[in-house]
Amino acid sequence: MNIQIFMGKKNFDCQKAERWFKERGIRYQAVDLAKKGISPRELDSVLDQVGLAAAIDTQSKKYAESALRFMSDPKMIRAQLLEHPELLRTPIVRNGRKATVGYCPETWAEWE
């Protein structure tokens, strides 16, 4: 397995996801979204799996302050997500072409 976890620093679900993989001895690569961001290909891979609407963190303060909430064009939304990865719902967990957004231990267990 080649697990990548894209996460925000102070996100409780990200901490739970990290703990879930550690407890099972599954190696993963942690990626800090604030520092590294997400590449266009990685974002496309995630969006193919979960859909555009599910990938956006509509509960965050950043979303409430952003222009993203007024956008309807998928290309513009994708561009905003690449420019402002803090608008993505985390953790984003990738395993090859498979991906989840949020805390999804049931899905991760199927990957083992």
mmCIF file with all atom_site columns, C-alpha atoms in Angstrom:
data_model
loop_
_atom_site.group_PDB
_atom_site.id
_atom_site.type_symbol
_atom_site.label_atom_id
_atom_site.label_alt_id
_atom_site.label_comp_id
_atom_site.label_asym_id
_atom_site.label_entity_id
_atom_site.label_seq_id
_atom_site.pdbx_PDB_ins_code
_atom_site.Cartn_x
_atom_site.Cartn_y
_atom_site.Cartn_z
_atom_site.occupancy
_atom_site.B_iso_or_equiv
_atom_site.pdbx_formal_charge
_atom_site.auth_seq_id
_atom_site.auth_comp_id
_atom_site.auth_asym_id
_atom_site.auth_atom_id
_atom_site.pdbx_PDB_model_num
ATOM 1   C CA . MET A 1 1   ? 0.000   0.000  0.000   1.00 0.00 ? 1   MET A CA 1
ATOM 2   C CA . ASN A 1 2   ? 1.126   3.510  -0.800  1.00 0.00 ? 2   ASN A CA 1
ATOM 3   C CA . ILE A 1 3   ? -0.913  5.741  1.519   1.00 0.00 ? 3   ILE A CA 1
ATOM 4   C CA . GLN A 1 4   ? -0.776  9.525  1.429   1.00 0.00 ? 4   GLN A CA 1
ATOM 5   C CA . ILE A 1 5   ? -2.643  11.641 3.974   1.00 0.00 ? 5   ILE A CA 1
ATOM 6   C CA . PHE A 1 6   ? -3.163  15.284 3.069   1.00 0.00 ? 6   PHE A CA 1
ATOM 7   C CA . MET A 1 7   ? -3.953  17.114 6.280   1.00 0.00 ? 7   MET A CA 1
ATOM 8   C CA . GLY A 1 8   ? -4.340  20.378 8.073   1.00 0.00 ? 8   GLY A CA 1
ATOM 9   C CA . LYS A 1 9   ? -2.422  21.033 11.274  1.00 0.00 ? 9   LYS A CA 1
ATOM 10  C CA . LYS A 1 10  ? -5.162  21.445 13.866  1.00 0.00 ? 10  LYS A CA 1
ATOM 11  C CA . ASN A 1 11  ? -7.779  19.139 12.385  1.00 0.00 ? 11  ASN A CA 1
ATOM 12  C CA . PHE A 1 12  ? -9.110  16.502 14.793  1.00 0.00 ? 12  PHE A CA 1
ATOM 13  C CA . ASP A 1 13  ? -10.180 14.134 11.969  1.00 0.00 ? 13  ASP A CA 1
ATOM 14  C CA . CYS A 1 14  ? -6.634  14.279 10.552  1.00 0.00 ? 14  CYS A CA 1
ATOM 15  C CA . GLN A 1 15  ? -5.228  13.296 13.942  1.00 0.00 ? 15  GLN A CA 1
ATOM 16  C CA . LYS A 1 16  ? -7.718  10.421 14.170  1.00 0.00 ? 16  LYS A CA 1
ATOM 17  C CA . ALA A 1 17  ? -6.762  9.248  10.665  1.00 0.00 ? 17  ALA A CA 1
ATOM 18  C CA . GLU A 1 18  ? -3.065  9.281  11.516  1.00 0.00 ? 18  GLU A CA 1
ATOM 19  C CA . ARG A 1 19  ? -3.749  7.323  14.703  1.00 0.00 ? 19  ARG A CA 1
ATOM 20  C CA . TRP A 1 20  ? -5.879  4.787  12.766  1.00 0.00 ? 20  TRP A CA 1
ATOM 21  C CA . PHE A 1 21  ? -3.024  3.994  10.367  1.00 0.00 ? 21  PHE A CA 1
ATOM 22  C CA . LYS A 1 22  ? -0.377  3.988  13.127  1.00 0.00 ? 22  LYS A CA 1
ATOM 23  C CA . GLU A 1 23  ? -2.383  1.539  15.274  1.00 0.00 ? 23  GLU A CA 1
ATOM 24  C CA . ARG A 1 24  ? -2.505  -0.904 12.356  1.00 0.00 ? 24  ARG A CA 1
ATOM 25  C CA . GLY A 1 25  ? 1.168   -0.506 11.516  1.00 0.00 ? 25  GLY A CA 1
ATOM 26  C CA . ILE A 1 26  ? 0.356   0.862  8.066   1.00 0.00 ? 26  ILE A CA 1
ATOM 27  C CA . ARG A 1 27  ? 3.017   3.173  6.707   1.00 0.00 ? 27  ARG A CA 1
ATOM 28  C CA . TYR A 1 28  ? 1.845   6.436  5.207   1.00 0.00 ? 28  TYR A CA 1
ATOM 29  C CA . GLN A 1 29  ? 3.195   9.724  3.941   1.00 0.00 ? 29  GLN A CA 1
ATOM 30  C CA . ALA A 1 30  ? 1.797   12.784 5.710   1.00 0.00 ? 30  ALA A CA 1
ATOM 31  C CA . VAL A 1 31  ? 1.464   15.890 3.539   1.00 0.00 ? 31  VAL A CA 1
ATOM 32  C CA . ASP A 1 32  ? 0.825   19.275 5.155   1.00 0.00 ? 32  ASP A CA 1
ATOM 33  C CA . LEU A 1 33  ? -1.673  21.002 2.860   1.00 0.00 ? 33  LEU A CA 1
ATOM 34  C CA . ALA A 1 34  ? -0.741  24.459 4.173   1.00 0.00 ? 34  ALA A CA 1
ATOM 35  C CA . LYS A 1 35  ? 2.949   24.012 3.309   1.00 0.00 ? 35  LYS A CA 1
ATOM 36  C CA . LYS A 1 36  ? 2.950   21.689 0.293   1.00 0.00 ? 36  LYS A CA 1
ATOM 37  C CA . GLY A 1 37  ? -0.532  22.064 -1.170  1.00 0.00 ? 37  GLY A CA 1
ATOM 38  C CA . ILE A 1 38  ? -1.827  19.487 -3.616  1.00 0.00 ? 38  ILE A CA 1
ATOM 39  C CA . SER A 1 39  ? -0.766  19.026 -7.225  1.00 0.00 ? 39  SER A CA 1
ATOM 40  C CA . PRO A 1 40  ? -3.295  19.343 -10.064 1.00 0.00 ? 40  PRO A CA 1
ATOM 41  C CA . ARG A 1 41  ? -3.020  15.616 -10.881 1.00 0.00 ? 41  ARG A CA 1
ATOM 42  C CA . GLU A 1 42  ? -3.459  14.621 -7.238  1.00 0.00 ? 42  GLU A CA 1
ATOM 43  C CA . LEU A 1 43  ? -6.509  16.864 -6.929  1.00 0.00 ? 43  LEU A CA 1
ATOM 44  C CA . ASP A 1 44  ? -8.010  15.438 -10.133 1.00 0.00 ? 44  ASP A CA 1
ATOM 45  C CA . SER A 1 45  ? -7.441  11.905 -8.832  1.00 0.00 ? 45  SER A CA 1
ATOM 46  C CA . VAL A 1 46  ? -9.243  12.749 -5.573  1.00 0.00 ? 46  VAL A CA 1
ATOM 47  C CA . LEU A 1 47  ? -12.098 14.551 -7.338  1.00 0.00 ? 47  LEU A CA 1
ATOM 48  C CA . ASP A 1 48  ? -12.604 11.540 -9.648  1.00 0.00 ? 48  ASP A CA 1
ATOM 49  C CA . GLN A 1 49  ? -13.172 9.391  -6.563  1.00 0.00 ? 49  GLN A CA 1
ATOM 50  C CA . VAL A 1 50  ? -15.202 11.640 -4.260  1.00 0.00 ? 50  VAL A CA 1
ATOM 51  C CA . GLY A 1 51  ? -16.688 14.358 -6.472  1.00 0.00 ? 51  GLY A CA 1
ATOM 52  C CA . LEU A 1 52  ? -16.233 18.112 -6.356  1.00 0.00 ? 52  LEU A CA 1
ATOM 53  C CA . ALA A 1 53  ? -18.922 18.909 -3.784  1.00 0.00 ? 53  ALA A CA 1
ATOM 54  C CA . ALA A 1 54  ? -17.647 16.349 -1.239  1.00 0.00 ? 54  ALA A CA 1
ATOM 55  C CA . ALA A 1 55  ? -14.083 17.679 -1.461  1.00 0.00 ? 55  ALA A CA 1
ATOM 56  C CA . ILE A 1 56  ? -14.978 21.201 -0.306  1.00 0.00 ? 56  ILE A CA 1
ATOM 57  C CA . ASP A 1 57  ? -15.014 21.987 3.417   1.00 0.00 ? 57  ASP A CA 1
ATOM 58  C CA . THR A 1 58  ? -18.226 24.004 3.535   1.00 0.00 ? 58  THR A CA 1
ATOM 59  C CA . GLN A 1 59  ? -18.126 24.092 7.368   1.00 0.00 ? 59  GLN A CA 1
ATOM 60  C CA . SER A 1 60  ? -14.849 26.013 7.614   1.00 0.00 ? 60  SER A CA 1
ATOM 61  C CA . LYS A 1 61  ? -14.426 29.670 8.415   1.00 0.00 ? 61  LYS A CA 1
ATOM 62  C CA . LYS A 1 62  ? -12.178 30.021 5.344   1.00 0.00 ? 62  LYS A CA 1
ATOM 63  C CA . TYR A 1 63  ? -15.012 28.805 3.113   1.00 0.00 ? 63  TYR A CA 1
ATOM 64  C CA . ALA A 1 64  ? -17.437 31.319 4.621   1.00 0.00 ? 64  ALA A CA 1
ATOM 65  C CA . GLU A 1 65  ? -14.955 34.108 3.831   1.00 0.00 ? 65  GLU A CA 1
ATOM 66  C CA . SER A 1 66  ? -14.082 32.881 0.317   1.00 0.00 ? 66  SER A CA 1
ATOM 67  C CA . ALA A 1 67  ? -15.526 33.627 -3.100  1.00 0.00 ? 67  ALA A CA 1
ATOM 68  C CA . LEU A 1 68  ? -15.757 29.879 -3.661  1.00 0.00 ? 68  LEU A CA 1
ATOM 69  C CA . ARG A 1 69  ? -19.223 29.716 -2.135  1.00 0.00 ? 69  ARG A CA 1
ATOM 70  C CA . PHE A 1 70  ? -20.553 31.881 -4.976  1.00 0.00 ? 70  PHE A CA 1
ATOM 71  C CA . MET A 1 71  ? -18.944 29.869 -7.796  1.00 0.00 ? 71  MET A CA 1
ATOM 72  C CA . SER A 1 72  ? -20.729 27.324 -9.940  1.00 0.00 ? 72  SER A CA 1
ATOM 73  C CA . ASP A 1 73  ? -18.215 26.648 -12.739 1.00 0.00 ? 73  ASP A CA 1
ATOM 74  C CA . PRO A 1 74  ? -16.287 23.436 -11.912 1.00 0.00 ? 74  PRO A CA 1
ATOM 75  C CA . LYS A 1 75  ? -13.109 24.713 -13.606 1.00 0.00 ? 75  LYS A CA 1
ATOM 76  C CA . MET A 1 76  ? -13.127 27.881 -11.513 1.00 0.00 ? 76  MET A CA 1
ATOM 77  C CA . ILE A 1 77  ? -13.825 25.890 -8.346  1.00 0.00 ? 77  ILE A CA 1
ATOM 78  C CA . ARG A 1 78  ? -10.941 23.513 -9.136  1.00 0.00 ? 78  ARG A CA 1
ATOM 79  C CA . ALA A 1 79  ? -8.617  26.494 -9.711  1.00 0.00 ? 79  ALA A CA 1
ATOM 80  C CA . GLN A 1 80  ? -9.666  27.987 -6.350  1.00 0.00 ? 80  GLN A CA 1
ATOM 81  C CA . LEU A 1 81  ? -9.018  24.664 -4.579  1.00 0.00 ? 81  LEU A CA 1
ATOM 82  C CA . LEU A 1 82  ? -5.531  24.459 -6.089  1.00 0.00 ? 82  LEU A CA 1
ATOM 83  C CA . GLU A 1 83  ? -4.792  28.043 -5.107  1.00 0.00 ? 83  GLU A CA 1
ATOM 84  C CA . HIS A 1 84  ? -6.332  27.700 -1.631  1.00 0.00 ? 84  HIS A CA 1
ATOM 85  C CA . PRO A 1 85  ? -5.943  24.063 -0.473  1.00 0.00 ? 85  PRO A CA 1
ATOM 86  C CA . GLU A 1 86  ? -7.201  25.050 2.986   1.00 0.00 ? 86  GLU A CA 1
ATOM 87  C CA . LEU A 1 87  ? -10.693 24.995 1.429   1.00 0.00 ? 87  LEU A CA 1
ATOM 88  C CA . LEU A 1 88  ? -10.442 21.223 0.946   1.00 0.00 ? 88  LEU A CA 1
ATOM 89  C CA . ARG A 1 89  ? -12.102 18.876 3.430   1.00 0.00 ? 89  ARG A CA 1
ATOM 90  C CA . THR A 1 90  ? -9.456  16.892 5.267   1.00 0.00 ? 90  THR A CA 1
ATOM 91  C CA . PRO A 1 91  ? -8.039  14.403 5.774   1.00 0.00 ? 91  PRO A CA 1
ATOM 92  C CA . ILE A 1 92  ? -7.671  13.438 2.137   1.00 0.00 ? 92  ILE A CA 1
ATOM 93  C CA . VAL A 1 93  ? -6.371  9.871  2.109   1.00 0.00 ? 93  VAL A CA 1
ATOM 94  C CA . ARG A 1 94  ? -5.030  8.439  -1.139  1.00 0.00 ? 94  ARG A CA 1
ATOM 95  C CA . ASN A 1 95  ? -4.081  4.861  -1.916  1.00 0.00 ? 95  ASN A CA 1
ATOM 96  C CA . GLY A 1 96  ? -3.018  4.782  -5.553  1.00 0.00 ? 96  GLY A CA 1
ATOM 97  C CA . ARG A 1 97  ? -6.098  5.791  -7.539  1.00 0.00 ? 97  ARG A CA 1
ATOM 98  C CA . LYS A 1 98  ? -8.441  5.306  -4.575  1.00 0.00 ? 98  LYS A CA 1
ATOM 99  C CA . ALA A 1 99  ? -9.198  8.267  -2.331  1.00 0.00 ? 99  ALA A CA 1
ATOM 100 C CA . THR A 1 100 ? -11.390 9.333  0.571   1.00 0.00 ? 100 THR A CA 1
ATOM 101 C CA . VAL A 1 101 ? -12.203 12.705 2.090   1.00 0.00 ? 101 VAL A CA 1
ATOM 102 C CA . GLY A 1 102 ? -12.878 12.967 5.811   1.00 0.00 ? 102 GLY A CA 1
ATOM 103 C CA . TYR A 1 103 ? -12.534 10.246 8.430   1.00 0.00 ? 103 TYR A CA 1
ATOM 104 C CA . CYS A 1 104 ? -13.482 6.965  6.673   1.00 0.00 ? 104 CYS A CA 1
ATOM 105 C CA . PRO A 1 105 ? -12.043 3.965  8.573   1.00 0.00 ? 105 PRO A CA 1
ATOM 106 C CA . GLU A 1 106 ? -14.571 1.560  7.003   1.00 0.00 ? 106 GLU A CA 1
ATOM 107 C CA . THR A 1 107 ? -13.197 2.320  3.535   1.00 0.00 ? 107 THR A CA 1
ATOM 108 C CA . TRP A 1 108 ? -9.570  2.220  4.662   1.00 0.00 ? 108 TRP A CA 1
ATOM 109 C CA . ALA A 1 109 ? -10.109 -1.201 6.229   1.00 0.00 ? 109 ALA A CA 1
ATOM 110 C CA . GLU A 1 110 ? -11.183 -2.501 2.799   1.00 0.00 ? 110 GLU A CA 1
ATOM 111 C CA . TRP A 1 111 ? -7.851  -1.361 1.339   1.00 0.00 ? 111 TRP A CA 1
ATOM 112 C CA . GLU A 1 112 ? -5.827  -3.633 3.655   1.00 0.00 ? 112 GLU A CA 1
#
